[in-house]
Every structure is written in C-alpha cells, then in structure tokens.
Coordinates of C-alpha atoms and ligand atoms in Angstrom, one line a residue:
M1 CA -92.7 -40.6 26.4
N2 CA -91.7 -37.0 27.2
E3 CA -91.5 -36.2 23.5
I4 CA -95.3 -35.6 23.4
K5 CA -96.6 -32.4 25.0
G6 CA -100.2 -33.3 24.4
R7 CA -102.0 -36.6 24.3
V8 CA -101.6 -39.7 22.1
I9 CA -104.6 -40.3 19.9
N10 CA -104.4 -43.9 18.9
V11 CA -106.4 -44.9 15.8
S12 CA -106.9 -48.5 14.7
N13 CA -109.6 -50.3 12.9
R14 CA -110.8 -52.1 16.1
L15 CA -111.0 -50.7 19.6
P16 CA -109.5 -53.0 22.3
I17 CA -113.1 -53.9 23.2
L18 CA -115.9 -55.3 21.1
I19 CA -119.6 -54.9 21.8
R20 CA -121.4 -58.1 20.9
R21 CA -125.1 -58.1 20.4
H22 CA -127.2 -61.1 21.4
A23 CA -130.9 -61.9 21.9
G24 CA -131.0 -60.6 25.4
G25 CA -129.0 -57.3 24.8
A26 CA -125.3 -56.8 24.4
R27 CA -122.0 -57.6 26.2
L28 CA -118.6 -56.2 26.3
E29 CA -115.7 -58.4 25.1
R30 CA -112.0 -57.9 24.7
S31 CA -110.7 -57.8 21.1
S32 CA -108.4 -60.6 20.1
G33 CA -105.4 -60.5 17.7
G34 CA -101.9 -59.2 17.9
L35 CA -102.5 -55.5 17.5
A36 CA -105.0 -55.3 20.4
T37 CA -102.8 -57.5 22.6
A38 CA -99.7 -55.4 22.1
L39 CA -101.2 -52.0 22.3
E40 CA -103.4 -52.8 25.3
A41 CA -100.3 -54.0 27.2
G42 CA -98.1 -51.1 26.2
W43 CA -100.7 -48.4 26.7
R44 CA -101.3 -48.8 30.4
D45 CA -100.4 -45.4 31.8
Q46 CA -100.5 -43.1 28.8
P47 CA -103.3 -40.6 28.8
G48 CA -105.1 -40.1 25.5
V49 CA -107.9 -41.4 23.4
W50 CA -108.3 -44.6 21.4
I51 CA -110.4 -44.3 18.3
G52 CA -111.7 -47.4 16.5
W53 CA -114.7 -49.6 15.6
A54 CA -116.4 -51.4 18.5
G55 CA -118.3 -53.8 16.2
T56 CA -121.4 -51.6 16.1
G57 CA -123.4 -49.7 13.5
P58 CA -124.7 -46.1 13.2
G59 CA -127.5 -45.1 15.6
E60 CA -126.6 -47.6 18.4
N61 CA -126.1 -45.9 21.8
I62 CA -122.9 -47.5 23.0
E63 CA -121.6 -44.6 25.1
P64 CA -122.3 -46.4 28.4
F65 CA -120.1 -49.4 27.3
L66 CA -117.3 -47.0 26.2
V67 CA -117.4 -45.2 29.6
R68 CA -117.4 -48.6 31.4
A69 CA -114.4 -49.8 29.4
A70 CA -112.5 -46.6 30.1
H71 CA -112.8 -47.1 33.9
R72 CA -109.8 -49.4 34.1
R73 CA -107.8 -47.6 31.4
S74 CA -105.7 -44.4 31.3
Y75 CA -107.4 -43.3 28.0
T76 CA -110.9 -42.8 26.8
L77 CA -112.5 -44.6 23.9
R78 CA -114.3 -43.1 20.8
S79 CA -116.0 -45.4 18.4
V80 CA -116.4 -45.1 14.6
A81 CA -119.7 -46.7 13.6
L82 CA -119.7 -48.8 10.4
T83 CA -122.7 -49.9 8.4
E84 CA -123.0 -53.5 7.3
E85 CA -122.0 -52.6 3.8
E86 CA -118.9 -50.8 5.1
T87 CA -117.9 -53.8 7.3
A88 CA -118.3 -56.1 4.3
K89 CA -116.5 -53.9 1.7
F90 CA -114.0 -52.0 3.7
Y91 CA -113.0 -54.6 6.4
S92 CA -113.7 -57.9 4.8
G93 CA -113.3 -56.6 1.3
F94 CA -110.5 -54.1 0.7
A95 CA -108.5 -54.7 3.9
N96 CA -108.8 -58.5 4.0
E97 CA -109.4 -59.6 0.5
I98 CA -106.9 -57.3 -1.1
I99 CA -104.3 -55.7 1.1
W100 CA -103.9 -58.7 3.6
P101 CA -103.1 -61.3 0.9
L102 CA -101.1 -58.9 -1.3
F103 CA -98.9 -57.7 1.6
H104 CA -98.3 -61.3 2.6
D105 CA -97.0 -62.1 -0.9
M106 CA -100.2 -64.0 -2.0
P107 CA -101.5 -61.9 -4.9
S108 CA -103.4 -64.8 -6.4
R109 CA -105.7 -64.7 -3.4
C110 CA -106.6 -61.0 -4.0
N111 CA -110.1 -60.0 -5.1
F112 CA -109.4 -56.6 -6.8
E113 CA -113.1 -55.5 -6.7
P114 CA -113.3 -51.7 -7.6
E115 CA -116.2 -51.0 -5.3
Y116 CA -114.0 -52.1 -2.3
W117 CA -111.7 -49.2 -3.1
E118 CA -114.6 -46.7 -3.1
I119 CA -115.7 -47.9 0.3
Y120 CA -112.1 -48.0 1.6
Q121 CA -111.7 -44.3 0.8
R122 CA -115.1 -43.5 2.4
V123 CA -114.3 -45.3 5.6
N124 CA -110.8 -43.8 5.9
R125 CA -112.5 -40.4 5.6
K126 CA -114.9 -41.4 8.4
F127 CA -112.1 -42.4 10.7
A128 CA -110.3 -39.1 9.8
K129 CA -113.4 -37.1 10.7
V130 CA -113.8 -38.6 14.2
T131 CA -110.0 -38.1 14.7
A132 CA -110.1 -34.5 13.5
E133 CA -112.9 -33.8 16.0
T134 CA -110.8 -35.2 18.8
V135 CA -107.3 -34.0 18.2
Q136 CA -105.6 -30.8 19.4
D137 CA -102.5 -29.3 17.8
D138 CA -100.0 -30.6 20.4
D139 CA -101.4 -34.2 20.4
F140 CA -99.8 -37.0 18.5
V141 CA -102.0 -39.1 16.2
W142 CA -100.8 -42.7 15.9
V143 CA -102.6 -44.6 13.2
H144 CA -102.2 -48.4 13.1
D145 CA -102.2 -50.8 10.2
Y146 CA -103.3 -51.4 6.7
H147 CA -107.0 -50.7 7.2
L148 CA -106.2 -46.9 7.6
M149 CA -103.5 -46.1 5.1
L150 CA -105.4 -43.1 3.6
T151 CA -106.2 -41.3 6.9
A152 CA -103.2 -38.9 6.8
S153 CA -104.3 -37.2 3.5
A154 CA -107.9 -36.9 4.8
L155 CA -106.6 -35.4 8.1
R156 CA -104.3 -33.0 6.3
Q157 CA -107.2 -31.9 4.1
A158 CA -109.3 -31.3 7.2
G159 CA -106.6 -28.9 8.4
V160 CA -105.2 -31.0 11.2
R161 CA -101.8 -29.7 12.2
A162 CA -100.9 -32.3 14.9
R163 CA -98.0 -34.6 14.1
M164 CA -99.0 -38.0 12.9
G165 CA -97.4 -41.5 12.7
F166 CA -98.3 -44.7 11.1
F167 CA -97.2 -48.2 12.0
L168 CA -97.7 -51.2 9.7
H169 CA -98.2 -54.4 11.8
I170 CA -98.0 -56.6 8.7
P171 CA -95.2 -57.0 6.1
F172 CA -94.6 -54.6 3.3
P173 CA -94.2 -56.4 -0.1
S174 CA -91.6 -56.0 -2.7
P175 CA -92.3 -53.7 -5.8
D176 CA -93.1 -56.7 -8.1
V177 CA -96.0 -57.6 -5.7
F178 CA -97.0 -54.1 -4.6
E179 CA -97.3 -52.8 -8.1
K180 CA -100.2 -55.2 -8.9
L181 CA -102.4 -53.0 -6.7
P182 CA -104.5 -50.8 -8.9
W183 CA -104.5 -48.0 -6.3
K184 CA -100.8 -48.1 -5.4
K185 CA -99.9 -44.5 -6.0
P186 CA -102.6 -42.8 -3.9
I187 CA -101.7 -45.2 -1.1
L188 CA -98.0 -44.4 -1.2
K189 CA -98.7 -40.7 -1.5
S190 CA -101.0 -40.7 1.5
L191 CA -98.6 -42.7 3.6
L192 CA -96.0 -40.0 2.9
E193 CA -98.3 -37.4 4.5
F194 CA -97.5 -39.0 7.9
D195 CA -94.5 -37.6 9.9
V196 CA -93.3 -41.0 10.8
I197 CA -93.8 -44.4 9.2
G198 CA -92.8 -47.6 11.1
F199 CA -92.2 -51.1 9.8
Q200 CA -91.7 -54.4 11.7
G201 CA -88.4 -55.3 10.0
D202 CA -85.6 -54.0 7.8
R203 CA -86.9 -56.1 4.9
D204 CA -90.3 -54.3 5.0
R205 CA -88.7 -50.9 5.1
S206 CA -86.3 -51.7 2.3
N207 CA -89.3 -53.0 0.2
F208 CA -91.1 -49.7 0.9
V209 CA -88.1 -47.7 -0.3
S210 CA -87.9 -49.9 -3.5
C211 CA -91.6 -49.2 -4.2
L212 CA -91.0 -45.5 -3.9
E213 CA -88.0 -45.7 -6.2
R214 CA -90.1 -47.5 -8.8
L215 CA -93.5 -45.8 -8.4
L216 CA -92.8 -42.3 -7.1
P217 CA -89.3 -41.4 -8.5
E218 CA -89.8 -37.8 -7.5
A219 CA -89.6 -38.9 -3.8
T220 CA -86.1 -38.4 -2.3
V221 CA -84.5 -40.6 0.4
E222 CA -81.8 -39.5 2.8
H223 CA -80.0 -41.7 5.3
G224 CA -80.5 -40.2 8.8
T225 CA -79.5 -41.9 12.0
P226 CA -81.0 -44.3 12.7
H227 CA -83.9 -43.7 10.3
L228 CA -84.5 -42.7 6.7
L229 CA -85.9 -39.3 5.7
V230 CA -88.2 -39.4 2.7
G231 CA -89.0 -36.1 1.0
Q232 CA -92.1 -35.8 -1.2
A233 CA -94.2 -32.7 -2.2
G234 CA -92.4 -30.3 0.1
R235 CA -92.6 -32.4 3.3
Q236 CA -90.5 -35.0 4.9
T237 CA -91.3 -38.3 6.6
V238 CA -89.1 -40.3 9.0
V239 CA -89.2 -44.0 7.9
G240 CA -87.9 -46.5 10.4
T241 CA -87.8 -50.1 11.6
F242 CA -89.5 -50.7 15.0
P243 CA -89.9 -54.5 15.7
I244 CA -92.9 -54.8 18.1
G245 CA -92.6 -56.6 21.4
I246 CA -94.7 -57.9 24.2
D247 CA -95.2 -57.1 27.9
F248 CA -92.6 -59.6 29.0
E249 CA -92.9 -59.0 32.7
A250 CA -96.7 -59.5 32.7
F251 CA -96.3 -62.9 30.8
E252 CA -93.5 -64.0 33.0
R253 CA -95.3 -63.0 36.2
D254 CA -98.6 -64.6 35.2
A255 CA -96.9 -67.8 34.0
E256 CA -95.2 -68.2 37.4
R257 CA -98.5 -68.3 39.3
P258 CA -99.1 -71.6 41.1
E259 CA -102.5 -72.2 39.4
I260 CA -100.8 -71.9 36.0
A261 CA -98.0 -74.2 37.0
A262 CA -100.7 -76.7 38.3
H263 CA -102.7 -76.4 35.1
A264 CA -99.6 -76.9 32.9
A265 CA -98.7 -80.0 34.9
E266 CA -102.2 -81.3 34.5
L267 CA -102.0 -80.8 30.7
R268 CA -98.7 -82.7 30.5
R269 CA -100.3 -85.5 32.4
R270 CA -103.4 -85.7 30.2
V271 CA -102.0 -84.8 26.8
S272 CA -98.4 -85.9 26.8
D273 CA -95.7 -86.4 29.4
D274 CA -93.2 -86.9 26.6
V275 CA -92.6 -84.3 23.9
L276 CA -95.5 -81.7 23.6
V277 CA -95.4 -79.5 20.5
L278 CA -97.6 -76.4 20.5
G279 CA -98.9 -74.3 17.6
V280 CA -101.2 -71.2 18.4
D281 CA -102.6 -69.2 15.5
R282 CA -105.6 -67.3 14.2
L283 CA -107.2 -69.4 11.5
D284 CA -105.4 -67.7 8.7
Y285 CA -103.8 -69.0 5.5
T286 CA -100.7 -66.8 6.2
K287 CA -100.0 -68.8 9.4
G288 CA -99.0 -72.0 7.5
I289 CA -101.2 -74.4 9.5
P290 CA -101.7 -77.0 6.7
E291 CA -98.0 -76.9 5.9
R292 CA -97.2 -77.4 9.6
L293 CA -99.5 -80.4 9.8
K294 CA -97.9 -81.9 6.7
S295 CA -94.4 -81.4 8.3
F296 CA -95.6 -83.1 11.5
R297 CA -97.0 -86.0 9.4
L298 CA -93.7 -86.3 7.6
L299 CA -91.9 -86.5 11.0
L300 CA -94.2 -89.4 12.0
R301 CA -93.7 -91.2 8.7
R302 CA -89.9 -90.9 8.5
F303 CA -89.1 -91.3 12.2
P304 CA -91.4 -94.1 13.3
E305 CA -89.6 -94.2 16.7
M306 CA -91.1 -90.8 17.4
R307 CA -94.7 -92.2 17.4
R308 CA -96.3 -92.3 20.8
H309 CA -93.5 -89.9 22.1
I310 CA -94.5 -86.7 20.4
T311 CA -97.9 -84.9 20.4
L312 CA -98.9 -81.7 18.6
V313 CA -101.5 -79.4 20.2
Q314 CA -102.7 -77.0 17.6
V315 CA -104.8 -74.1 18.8
V316 CA -106.7 -72.4 16.1
V317 CA -108.6 -69.2 16.9
P318 CA -111.7 -68.6 14.6
S319 CA -111.0 -65.6 12.4
R320 CA -112.6 -63.7 9.5
E321 CA -115.1 -66.5 9.1
E322 CA -117.3 -64.5 6.6
I323 CA -114.5 -64.5 3.9
P324 CA -114.6 -67.5 1.6
N325 CA -110.9 -68.2 1.6
Y326 CA -111.0 -68.6 5.4
K327 CA -114.0 -71.1 5.3
H328 CA -112.0 -73.3 2.9
L329 CA -109.0 -73.2 5.1
R330 CA -110.9 -74.5 8.1
R331 CA -112.1 -77.4 6.0
D332 CA -108.5 -78.2 4.8
V333 CA -107.1 -78.0 8.3
E334 CA -109.7 -80.2 9.8
L335 CA -109.3 -82.8 7.0
L336 CA -105.6 -83.0 7.5
V337 CA -106.0 -83.3 11.3
S338 CA -108.4 -86.2 10.8
Q339 CA -106.2 -87.9 8.2
I340 CA -103.1 -87.7 10.5
N341 CA -105.0 -89.0 13.5
G342 CA -106.6 -91.7 11.3
E343 CA -103.2 -92.8 10.1
F344 CA -101.3 -92.9 13.4
T345 CA -103.6 -93.0 16.4
E346 CA -102.9 -95.9 18.8
P347 CA -104.6 -96.8 22.1
G348 CA -103.5 -94.2 24.6
W349 CA -102.0 -91.8 22.0
V350 CA -103.7 -89.3 19.6
P351 CA -101.0 -87.5 17.6
V352 CA -102.8 -84.1 17.0
H353 CA -105.0 -82.4 19.5
Y354 CA -106.9 -79.8 17.6
I355 CA -108.6 -76.9 19.5
H356 CA -110.8 -74.6 17.4
R357 CA -111.8 -71.9 19.9
N358 CA -110.4 -68.9 21.7
L359 CA -108.6 -70.0 24.9
S360 CA -108.7 -67.9 28.0
R361 CA -105.4 -66.1 28.8
N362 CA -104.8 -68.6 31.7
E363 CA -105.3 -71.6 29.5
L364 CA -103.0 -70.2 26.9
L365 CA -100.3 -69.5 29.5
A366 CA -100.6 -73.1 30.8
Y367 CA -100.1 -74.4 27.3
Y368 CA -97.1 -72.2 26.8
R369 CA -95.6 -73.4 30.0
A370 CA -96.4 -77.1 29.4
A371 CA -95.0 -77.2 25.8
D372 CA -91.5 -78.6 25.0
I373 CA -91.5 -77.1 21.5
G374 CA -93.1 -73.9 20.3
L375 CA -93.8 -74.4 16.6
V376 CA -94.3 -71.0 14.8
T377 CA -94.2 -71.5 11.1
P378 CA -96.1 -68.8 9.2
L379 CA -95.6 -68.5 5.5
K380 CA -95.3 -64.7 6.1
D381 CA -95.9 -62.7 9.2
G382 CA -95.2 -59.1 10.3
M383 CA -93.8 -60.2 13.6
N384 CA -95.7 -63.0 15.3
L385 CA -96.2 -62.4 19.0
V386 CA -96.9 -66.0 19.8
A387 CA -93.2 -66.8 19.4
K388 CA -92.3 -64.1 21.9
E389 CA -95.1 -65.0 24.4
F390 CA -94.0 -68.6 24.3
C391 CA -90.5 -67.6 25.4
A392 CA -91.7 -65.2 28.1
A393 CA -93.8 -68.0 29.6
Q394 CA -91.0 -70.5 29.5
I395 CA -89.8 -69.7 33.0
D396 CA -88.4 -73.3 33.4
E397 CA -86.2 -72.7 30.3
R398 CA -87.1 -76.2 29.0
G399 CA -88.7 -75.3 25.7
V400 CA -87.3 -75.0 22.2
L401 CA -88.6 -72.4 19.7
I402 CA -88.8 -73.3 16.1
V403 CA -89.7 -70.2 14.0
S404 CA -90.2 -69.4 10.3
E405 CA -87.6 -67.4 8.5
F406 CA -90.5 -65.4 7.0
A407 CA -91.9 -64.1 10.3
G408 CA -90.5 -60.8 11.6
A409 CA -89.7 -62.8 14.8
G410 CA -87.3 -65.0 12.7
P411 CA -84.4 -62.5 12.2
E412 CA -84.9 -61.1 15.7
L413 CA -84.8 -64.5 17.5
R414 CA -82.4 -66.3 15.2
S415 CA -79.6 -66.7 17.8
G416 CA -81.6 -68.9 20.1
A417 CA -84.4 -70.4 17.9
I418 CA -84.2 -73.0 15.2
I419 CA -85.0 -71.2 12.0
V420 CA -86.9 -73.0 9.3
N421 CA -88.5 -72.5 5.9
P422 CA -92.1 -73.5 6.4
N423 CA -92.4 -74.6 2.8
D424 CA -89.7 -77.2 3.4
F425 CA -91.6 -79.9 5.2
A426 CA -88.4 -82.1 5.5
E427 CA -86.6 -79.2 7.2
V428 CA -89.4 -78.6 9.7
A429 CA -89.7 -82.3 10.4
Q430 CA -85.9 -82.4 11.0
A431 CA -86.1 -79.4 13.3
L432 CA -88.8 -81.1 15.3
Y433 CA -86.6 -84.2 15.6
D434 CA -83.6 -82.1 16.6
A435 CA -85.5 -80.1 19.1
A436 CA -87.0 -83.3 20.7
H437 CA -83.4 -84.7 21.1
M438 CA -81.7 -81.5 22.2
S439 CA -79.8 -81.7 25.5
V440 CA -81.1 -80.0 28.6
D441 CA -78.1 -77.7 28.7
D442 CA -78.5 -76.6 25.1
K443 CA -82.2 -76.0 25.6
R444 CA -81.6 -73.9 28.7
C445 CA -78.9 -71.9 27.0
R446 CA -81.0 -71.1 23.9
M447 CA -84.1 -70.3 25.9
R448 CA -82.2 -68.0 28.2
L449 CA -80.9 -66.0 25.3
L450 CA -84.3 -65.8 23.7
R451 CA -85.9 -64.7 27.0
Q452 CA -83.3 -61.9 27.3
I453 CA -84.0 -60.6 23.8
V454 CA -87.7 -60.7 24.3
K455 CA -87.4 -59.0 27.7
D456 CA -85.1 -56.2 26.4
H457 CA -87.1 -55.5 23.3
N458 CA -90.5 -55.4 25.0
V459 CA -93.6 -53.5 24.0
H460 CA -92.7 -50.5 26.2
R461 CA -89.5 -50.1 24.3
W462 CA -91.3 -50.4 21.0
I463 CA -93.7 -47.5 21.9
R464 CA -90.9 -45.4 23.3
S465 CA -88.7 -45.8 20.2
F466 CA -91.6 -45.0 17.9
L467 CA -92.5 -41.9 19.8
Q468 CA -88.8 -40.8 20.0
A469 CA -88.7 -40.7 16.2
I470 CA -91.3 -37.9 16.2
P471 CA -89.2 -34.8 17.1
C472 CA -86.9 -35.9 14.4
A473 CA -89.8 -35.5 12.0
G474 CA -90.5 -32.0 13.2
R475 CA -86.8 -30.9 12.8
T476 CA -86.5 -32.3 9.3
R477 CA -89.6 -30.6 7.9
G478 CA -88.4 -28.4 5.0
G479 CA -84.8 -29.6 5.4
P480 CA -82.5 -30.4 2.5
V481 CA -83.3 -33.4 0.4
G482 CA -80.9 -35.6 -1.5
D483 CA -80.8 -36.6 -5.2
S484 CA -83.7 -39.0 -5.7
Q485 CA -82.2 -42.0 -7.5
E486 CA -78.8 -41.9 -5.9
S487 CA -80.0 -41.5 -2.4
V488 CA -82.6 -44.2 -2.7
A489 CA -80.0 -46.6 -3.9
K490 CA -77.7 -45.6 -1.0
A491 CA -80.5 -46.1 1.5
K492 CA -81.1 -49.6 0.2
E493 CA -77.4 -50.5 0.3
R494 CA -77.1 -49.7 4.0
P495 CA -79.8 -51.5 6.0
Q496 CA -79.9 -50.2 9.5
S497 CA -80.9 -52.8 12.0
T498 CA -82.6 -51.9 15.2
M499 CA -82.5 -55.6 16.3
P500 CA -80.6 -56.5 19.5
G501 CA -76.9 -57.2 19.4
L502 CA -77.3 -60.6 17.8
A503 CA -73.6 -61.1 17.3
L504 CA -73.1 -60.7 21.1
V505 CA -76.0 -63.0 21.9
A506 CA -74.9 -65.7 19.4
A507 CA -71.4 -65.6 20.9
A508 CA -72.9 -66.7 24.2
L509 CA -74.2 -70.0 22.7
T510 CA -72.3 -73.0 23.8
P511 CA -70.2 -74.7 21.1
A512 CA -72.3 -77.8 21.7
S513 CA -75.5 -75.9 20.9
R514 CA -74.0 -74.5 17.7
S515 CA -72.7 -77.8 16.5
R516 CA -76.0 -79.5 17.4
Y517 CA -77.7 -77.2 14.9
A518 CA -75.1 -77.9 12.2
M519 CA -75.6 -81.6 12.9
G520 CA -79.3 -81.0 12.2
K521 CA -78.5 -80.0 8.6
D522 CA -76.4 -83.1 8.0
A523 CA -79.1 -85.3 9.5
K524 CA -81.5 -83.6 7.2
L525 CA -79.5 -84.8 4.2
R526 CA -79.4 -88.3 5.6
M527 CA -83.1 -88.2 6.1
M528 CA -83.7 -87.1 2.6
G529 CA -81.6 -90.0 1.3
R530 CA -83.5 -92.4 3.6
A531 CA -86.8 -91.0 2.1
A532 CA -85.8 -91.6 -1.5
G533 CA -88.1 -94.1 -3.0
E534 CA -91.0 -93.1 -0.6
D535 CA -94.3 -92.1 -2.2
Ligands
GDG601 C1 -100.8 -58.9 13.6 C2 -99.7 -59.3 12.6 C3 -98.0 -58.9 14.4 C4 -103.9 -66.3 19.9 N1 -104.7 -67.3 20.3 C5 -105.3 -67.0 21.4 C6 -104.8 -65.8 21.8 N2 -104.0 -65.4 20.8 C7 -103.3 -64.1 20.8 C8 -101.8 -64.4 21.0 C9 -101.2 -63.1 20.4 C10 -102.2 -62.7 19.3 O1 -103.4 -63.4 19.6 C11 -101.8 -63.1 17.9 O2 -100.7 -62.3 17.5 P1 -99.8 -62.5 16.3 O3 -98.7 -61.6 16.3 O4 -99.3 -64.0 16.3 O5 -100.7 -62.4 15.0 P2 -101.8 -61.4 14.3 O6 -103.1 -61.5 15.1 O7 -101.9 -61.8 12.9 O8 -101.2 -59.9 14.5 C12 -98.5 -59.9 13.4 C13 -99.1 -58.4 15.3 O9 -100.2 -57.9 14.5 C14 -98.6 -57.3 16.2 O10 -97.9 -56.3 15.5 O11 -97.1 -59.6 15.2 O12 -97.5 -60.2 12.4 O13 -100.2 -60.2 11.7 O14 -101.0 -62.1 21.3 O15 -101.6 -64.5 22.4 N3 -105.1 -65.2 23.0 C15 -106.0 -65.9 23.8 N4 -106.5 -67.1 23.5 C16 -106.2 -67.7 22.3 O16 -106.7 -68.8 22.0 N5 -106.4 -65.3 25.0

C-alpha cells in the first residue's frame, strides 16, 4: 500500500462494531455480514480511520466504546449517529427497500417511496460531513457500498481535495433494470465524482458502462490497462473490476486447530456420517434459500436411494428483520423446512437441520470442515464469501463446492466448482447427486484448485489492487478523452478480466473430473425423462 502518502479513511454504513443497548446498559458486539468480515480481515496493519454507524443515535456518549474497540486495531473509529427516522428511511428504506432489490434484479420488490430519497441524501451529507472533518489532503477516502453513493458529490462540495474511491459490494444491474430508479442520474453523476470505482465482476462493470451510455451520453469511456477511464464534467474516473477475497491463511490456520477438528468430527457423528450438505446465509431473498430447499426436496423425491444418506444443514443468520419482505421470507423458509422434514423424516434421520441464529466463528469453521458439499446458490450475489470460506476451511480436500452462476464467486471458481442455475431445481438436485457420488480423487483435485484460487486472490490482494488503481486516477485527471459513443462501445466489446488464469487452472483438472461433470449433464436429461409424469 505504498501508493498512499497519508492515511486510508474507510467509510461504510456500519462500523465493524455495534453498540447494543439493553436494560442494564450497553455492550460491544462485532458487526456481521460480508463487508465487515472482509474489511476487518484485510485492514489489520493499515493506519487510518474507519467512519460508520455504530447502531447508536445522536446524543449518546459512545466515545469510551470506540476507544476500547480501537485498542486491538491499527485504525481509530468515528461514528455517525443516526436518528430512528434516518435508520428507518435511509437504511431500511432507501438502501434496503430500493437499491438492494433493484441491484439484485428484483425490481418488483422495490418500494420507491419519495421520502426515502430525501433522507438518503440527508444521511449521505451527514457521512460526508464527518469524513470532511477527518480527512487531510494526502489521505485516501475509501467509501463502501450502495448506502453511500452520494458521498463523493457532498465531499467535493465541502471542498475536500483528497482522492476518493468507491467499491460496490453488490451487483450493478443492467440498464433496463437501473433505469427504473427515479433518481438514476444524480446517482450516476455523483459516482463519477470518485477517482476510482470498483466492481466485483466484469458483468457489473459492463452494466455500469451500458448505463452511462444510455443515461449520460456525454460521458466518455477510454480503454486503459487494465481499467477503464470515464470522463465526465471535466474529470476522469478509473473504473475497474476487483473481485473481493477472504483472509485465506486465517481461515486455514483456524480450521486446522485440534478443537475445530474435534468439533467437526462430533458434528459428523451427531448430524450425519454420510453426506453432509451445508448452506450458510443471511436470511435474505437474494440468497435463494427457498429455491435451495425445493431443489433438495426434488433430490429426495427423484433419488429415493439418497434418503437417509444425505442431510442438509441450513444455517440462516437473522437479518433486516424490521423489513416486511424479510419477515415473509422467514415464514416461507420455515414452512418449507417443516414440509420436507414432515415428508421424509425416518427414525434416526432428519433430512434438514435448520439453524436460525448467528454461529460463533468456531462453530462456523467446524461446519465448514465437517461438510461434504458446500451449497451456495444465491439468485444474485456480488461475490459470496461463504463459497470462499468453505474452500479455505476444507483442509482435508474432501468437499465439493456447488455454486450459483449468478454469484460473483461463480465465474471466479468455475474451474473447480460445479456451477448451477439456482432457478433450475432439477440441475441443482443433479449437481447434489453428482457431488455425492464423485470419486475421492476428483474431489481432491477440484478442491485443491479452488483452494489455490482463493489463496491467490485473497483479501490483501483485493485491497492492494484497489489502492494501486489510485495513482492512475491522479495521472489521468484532465487527460484526453475519447469519442463518447464509439469508445463506450469499444469498452463493452473488450471485457478485461482480473480473474485468475482460469484456462491454466482448468487444464490441471483430471480428464476423469471433466468427464464426470459432462456425465452429470446427461444424467440430468435421464432424470428429467424419469420425472415425466410426476406431479
Ligand atoms: C455483501 C455482498 C459480498 C454468515 N453466517 C455466519 C457468519 N456469516 C458470515 C460469513 C461471511 C459473511 O457472513 C457473509 O458474506 P457474503 O459474502 O456471503 O454475503 P453478504 O453479507 O450479503 O455480503 C456479497 C460481500 O458483501 C463482500 O463484498 O460477497 O455479495 O452481498 O463472511 O462467514 N459468521 C458467523 N456466524 C454465522 O452464523 N460468525
């Protein structure tokens, strides 16, 4: 990270800690979710400041908590206090009832309430104000995620001269979806006030460029190496793809600990010593939990010989419980679990073990190690860290990863994982069947490849590559810009992948492993034939 002379000022909706009030006072907790997990792991030795919401409102003295939390960290923490109304209309409202569903291609779930937009602007200005008070000219301001897309314009208006970057942890939608947003232009324009914008995958970046082409035709796009340069209103922005990673070494080291191995063995003994399938998700409609349960049910219906031999452990972490869509989802998931268990349970075997709580890190690691199949089937996901954590914890190289083609992790891990369409229940059921019957050699070969990819593309590399894109932004400011329409088209024609050398990795797969997967497709057709005439 030599590119930064000053400090990194990290700005995200949530701080990595949460102060939770209870009758007897308050306690400090760790924030959950992918963003906090990834940044906490990657940020170990970087001096700086992390600005975000700690779960508290104005007038609360939380300074002692922030000082305590900073003890074990290389950075200090500054909080942005939010009123109850702001939490409801900015966080639950604009961010999670509009942007979250829209950016995950689910516009029918959006609640385009105009007041949410007012409060979103106000809260973005609030975050910008705290940031402007903190930042110095040679610092780098790194803003994270969809909650804070307007901060760059507010910071520029406040006269902040430091360079600024933005990383979107969730997908960016295609123009047909994005243009449904009533406030699309101010959001695009504000994003282009950052010096660097990062996306999880090439598809997200290409969607962003298509949105510019349609909605801001005056913007110009040039193909730099390896990133794009977008010109708008006299300034230029580097736009790149930076797939996020995990702290591989930490997961591997912790998974190796004897107490985790013992816990994993205990789980296998108690839950299933045959095929143990694991799903781990926040309770969110984008994660495809009902669809996954239906696929598992289909497997048990169509392959009766699998009954008693395969068990699904589905961990569901409570999330955004105040939003109506999420309450309904919990009811749907729990109904499906009880229907499946009602249909198939036999003495000594319960097909679905459903856990609705946050596991400790040690428990989670034990499940990752114990599982034979990691089943990661979101309908849409920026990356999905669970897929990568599962691989890192698979130190025995026994597990098979099944991953959705619509998760950022899909393209990145496609050479070792079984890739599925989560809406195709027959395909997922078949993938489970194939994974359960895969030879030990094939499983080892695939998992070794996956672990190498996850290890190489870890969170430290993600941070480094994002920060390395910054000087590029400085150099290009005021530089030549290309012809708008023509250069946008060229940029879309030539996707630039920053993914690992997948061709090389795929070449290392055994022929047996490759043909096994091809066999899976044929078997799927057979299975569909067999199913004809079923209800
Ligand atoms: C967003 C994007 C992107 C889950 N259950 C438990 C637990 N977890 C941890 C996992 C993982 C994290 O939560 C979930 O991360 P994901 O990436 O799967 O999903 P989001 O929270 O939606 O994250 C996503 C990510 O940002 C990073 O850019 O990948 O696409 O949506 O780290 O381990 N942790 C513990 N107990 C649990 O029960 N301790």
